[in-house]
Amino acid sequence: MGYIANLVEMCYNIRYIPYYERVIFMTCTIISTGEELKLVCKNENEPPYPEIKAKLREKIWELYCKGYDRFWINCEYGVPLWCGEIITALAMYNDIELNIAMPYEEQSTNWVEEHRDRFFRLHADSDNVEIISHHYTDNCYNLADEYMIDDSDLLLVVGTHTDCYGASYAKNNGIKVERLLFTLPYQL
């Protein structure tokens, strides 16, 4: 076992399962409750964004070490986009797959240029992109969540204590739900 695997096992008490030993591949969908978008601070380099991203990195690595090697996101700005960037960075040295379920084709049209560039870079680096709806509808995000969850063994809900449609849908369909909670120091 390599240095990284030993370190992970020692620090997190998680047994790393090498890719070649895996028989069953497990899939995790990551969704956000959206509270990170309500913060007063919009600079991703200022608190609490770095702390949120660090928690996301640790959790995604923990899930990967437990055998989750396929991930679904909807690539919305905030937690899903950050998770996609973390997963593609991990994919440079690990066998990990990123899948994107786009709620609708024009998803990033009204985004600022920097975020839109990151969005398209992530699409280029992903393993699979599914477009759920050609045009925006009131339920396109819920349909994207359903699509991702139906192909998953685990749903990771990231946010505050707020519940969301995806969590109730997953519970109703027998999908395991985990939460990654964070606190927000200030909001709009």
Short mmCIF file of C-alpha atoms in Angstrom, two decimals:
data_model
loop_
_atom_site.label_atom_id
_atom_site.label_comp_id
_atom_site.label_asym_id
_atom_site.label_seq_id
_atom_site.Cartn_x
_atom_site.Cartn_y
_atom_site.Cartn_z
CA MET A 1 0.00 0.00 0.00
CA GLY A 2 1.30 3.43 -0.92
CA TYR A 3 2.12 6.41 1.24
CA ILE A 4 -1.17 8.23 0.49
CA ALA A 5 -3.27 5.16 1.25
CA ASN A 6 -1.44 4.68 4.57
CA LEU A 7 -1.91 8.35 5.42
CA VAL A 8 -5.64 8.20 4.65
CA GLU A 9 -6.07 5.04 6.69
CA MET A 10 -4.12 6.51 9.60
CA CYS A 11 -5.79 9.96 9.59
CA TYR A 12 -9.36 9.06 8.75
CA ASN A 13 -9.51 5.44 9.89
CA ILE A 14 -10.69 4.53 6.38
CA ARG A 15 -9.35 1.59 4.43
CA TYR A 16 -8.40 2.73 0.95
CA ILE A 17 -9.63 0.31 -1.72
CA PRO A 18 -7.32 0.33 -4.76
CA TYR A 19 -9.08 0.59 -8.12
CA TYR A 20 -7.91 -2.86 -9.27
CA GLU A 21 -9.44 -4.49 -6.14
CA ARG A 22 -12.87 -2.96 -6.63
CA VAL A 23 -15.55 -5.29 -7.91
CA ILE A 24 -18.54 -3.00 -7.57
CA PHE A 25 -18.34 0.64 -8.52
CA MET A 26 -20.38 2.98 -6.37
CA THR A 27 -21.98 6.24 -7.40
CA CYS A 28 -22.61 9.37 -5.35
CA THR A 29 -24.73 12.38 -6.29
CA ILE A 30 -23.78 15.70 -4.70
CA ILE A 31 -26.39 18.44 -4.40
CA SER A 32 -26.50 21.73 -2.54
CA THR A 33 -29.31 23.39 -0.63
CA GLY A 34 -28.00 26.70 -2.02
CA GLU A 35 -27.26 28.66 1.14
CA GLU A 36 -23.69 29.38 0.03
CA LEU A 37 -25.13 31.68 -2.66
CA LYS A 38 -26.85 33.90 -0.07
CA LEU A 39 -23.63 35.08 1.55
CA VAL A 40 -22.76 38.77 1.66
CA CYS A 41 -19.19 38.01 0.53
CA LYS A 42 -18.97 37.04 -3.15
CA ASN A 43 -15.19 36.60 -3.30
CA GLU A 44 -14.39 32.88 -3.22
CA ASN A 45 -11.03 33.57 -1.54
CA GLU A 46 -12.62 35.16 1.54
CA PRO A 47 -14.18 33.29 4.47
CA PRO A 48 -16.19 31.13 4.67
CA TYR A 49 -15.66 29.85 1.09
CA PRO A 50 -12.16 28.34 1.65
CA GLU A 51 -13.48 26.47 4.72
CA ILE A 52 -16.47 25.14 2.76
CA LYS A 53 -14.20 24.01 -0.10
CA ALA A 54 -11.81 22.30 2.35
CA LYS A 55 -14.73 20.36 3.87
CA LEU A 56 -15.85 19.37 0.37
CA ARG A 57 -12.33 18.13 -0.55
CA GLU A 58 -12.11 16.06 2.63
CA LYS A 59 -15.57 14.56 2.15
CA ILE A 60 -15.07 13.71 -1.53
CA TRP A 61 -11.72 12.08 -0.73
CA GLU A 62 -13.31 10.15 2.14
CA LEU A 63 -16.08 8.90 -0.18
CA TYR A 64 -13.54 7.93 -2.82
CA CYS A 65 -11.54 5.98 -0.25
CA LYS A 66 -14.73 4.16 0.74
CA GLY A 67 -15.23 3.05 -2.87
CA TYR A 68 -17.36 5.80 -4.40
CA ASP A 69 -15.67 6.45 -7.72
CA ARG A 70 -18.51 7.86 -9.83
CA PHE A 71 -19.98 11.25 -8.99
CA TRP A 72 -22.96 13.19 -10.34
CA ILE A 73 -23.43 16.97 -10.07
CA ASN A 74 -25.75 19.47 -11.77
CA CYS A 75 -22.87 21.96 -12.28
CA GLU A 76 -24.80 24.89 -10.80
CA TYR A 77 -22.59 27.70 -9.50
CA GLY A 78 -21.57 27.18 -5.88
CA VAL A 79 -21.12 23.80 -4.22
CA PRO A 80 -21.84 21.66 -7.33
CA LEU A 81 -19.33 23.57 -9.48
CA TRP A 82 -16.71 23.48 -6.71
CA CYS A 83 -17.24 19.73 -6.25
CA GLY A 84 -16.80 19.20 -9.98
CA GLU A 85 -13.51 21.09 -9.89
CA ILE A 86 -12.34 19.02 -6.92
CA ILE A 87 -13.32 15.75 -8.63
CA THR A 88 -11.55 16.65 -11.90
CA ALA A 89 -8.43 17.54 -9.90
CA LEU A 90 -8.58 14.14 -8.16
CA ALA A 91 -9.12 12.45 -11.53
CA MET A 92 -5.66 13.58 -12.65
CA TYR A 93 -4.12 10.93 -10.35
CA ASN A 94 -7.03 8.62 -9.44
CA ASP A 95 -9.64 6.54 -11.24
CA ILE A 96 -12.63 8.74 -10.53
CA GLU A 97 -15.48 9.69 -12.84
CA LEU A 98 -17.41 12.96 -13.07
CA ASN A 99 -20.90 13.01 -14.60
CA ILE A 100 -22.97 16.15 -15.10
CA ALA A 101 -26.75 16.38 -15.38
CA MET A 102 -27.50 19.78 -16.90
CA PRO A 103 -30.98 20.90 -15.84
CA TYR A 104 -31.36 22.85 -19.13
CA GLU A 105 -29.18 23.86 -22.07
CA GLU A 106 -28.91 27.57 -21.30
CA GLN A 107 -27.93 27.00 -17.65
CA SER A 108 -24.90 29.31 -17.64
CA THR A 109 -26.16 32.00 -20.04
CA ASN A 110 -26.58 34.73 -17.41
CA TRP A 111 -23.46 33.89 -15.43
CA VAL A 112 -20.44 36.18 -15.25
CA GLU A 113 -17.74 35.26 -17.75
CA GLU A 114 -15.33 33.75 -15.21
CA HIS A 115 -17.96 31.37 -13.83
CA ARG A 116 -19.16 30.47 -17.34
CA ASP A 117 -15.57 29.63 -18.37
CA ARG A 118 -15.21 27.37 -15.34
CA PHE A 119 -18.57 25.76 -16.21
CA PHE A 120 -17.47 24.92 -19.77
CA ARG A 121 -14.00 23.79 -18.66
CA LEU A 122 -15.68 21.38 -16.25
CA HIS A 123 -17.90 20.06 -19.04
CA ALA A 124 -14.84 19.44 -21.19
CA ASP A 125 -13.10 17.58 -18.33
CA SER A 126 -16.13 15.49 -17.32
CA ASP A 127 -16.75 11.90 -18.41
CA ASN A 128 -20.43 12.34 -19.26
CA VAL A 129 -22.88 15.23 -19.69
CA GLU A 130 -26.64 14.63 -19.85
CA ILE A 131 -28.98 17.48 -20.77
CA ILE A 132 -32.26 17.00 -18.92
CA SER A 133 -34.37 19.72 -20.59
CA HIS A 134 -33.74 21.86 -23.66
CA HIS A 135 -35.37 24.91 -22.07
CA TYR A 136 -35.79 26.15 -18.52
CA THR A 137 -38.90 24.84 -16.75
CA ASP A 138 -40.09 25.20 -13.16
CA ASN A 139 -39.10 21.62 -12.38
CA CYS A 140 -35.94 21.13 -14.50
CA TYR A 141 -33.68 21.18 -11.42
CA ASN A 142 -35.86 18.59 -9.66
CA LEU A 143 -35.81 16.43 -12.80
CA ALA A 144 -32.00 16.69 -12.91
CA ASP A 145 -31.83 15.69 -9.23
CA GLU A 146 -34.10 12.69 -9.90
CA TYR A 147 -32.00 11.62 -12.89
CA MET A 148 -28.77 11.74 -10.87
CA ILE A 149 -30.23 10.11 -7.75
CA ASP A 150 -31.78 7.25 -9.76
CA ASP A 151 -28.23 6.28 -10.83
CA SER A 152 -26.72 6.61 -7.33
CA ASP A 153 -25.97 4.58 -4.24
CA LEU A 154 -25.55 7.68 -2.06
CA LEU A 155 -26.81 11.25 -2.01
CA LEU A 156 -24.59 13.86 -0.36
CA VAL A 157 -26.57 16.98 0.57
CA VAL A 158 -24.33 19.97 1.26
CA GLY A 159 -25.58 23.02 3.14
CA THR A 160 -27.13 24.09 6.40
CA HIS A 161 -29.90 22.17 8.20
CA THR A 162 -32.35 22.95 5.42
CA ASP A 163 -34.03 19.95 3.81
CA CYS A 164 -34.48 19.78 0.05
CA TYR A 165 -36.46 17.97 -2.64
CA GLY A 166 -33.53 15.72 -3.57
CA ALA A 167 -33.16 14.38 -0.02
CA SER A 168 -36.83 13.45 0.26
CA TYR A 169 -36.78 11.90 -3.24
CA ALA A 170 -33.72 9.81 -2.33
CA LYS A 171 -35.25 8.64 0.96
CA ASN A 172 -38.48 7.66 -0.81
CA ASN A 173 -36.46 5.59 -3.28
CA GLY A 174 -34.26 3.85 -0.72
CA ILE A 175 -31.07 5.77 -1.50
CA LYS A 176 -28.76 6.45 1.44
CA VAL A 177 -28.53 10.17 2.31
CA GLU A 178 -25.58 11.87 4.03
CA ARG A 179 -25.32 15.52 4.94
CA LEU A 180 -22.27 17.76 4.96
CA LEU A 181 -23.29 20.67 7.12
CA PHE A 182 -21.63 24.04 7.40
CA THR A 183 -22.53 27.19 9.26
CA LEU A 184 -22.75 30.58 7.65
CA PRO A 185 -21.37 33.52 9.62
CA TYR A 186 -23.44 36.09 7.76
CA GLN A 187 -26.05 36.16 5.03
CA LEU A 188 -27.93 38.68 2.93
#
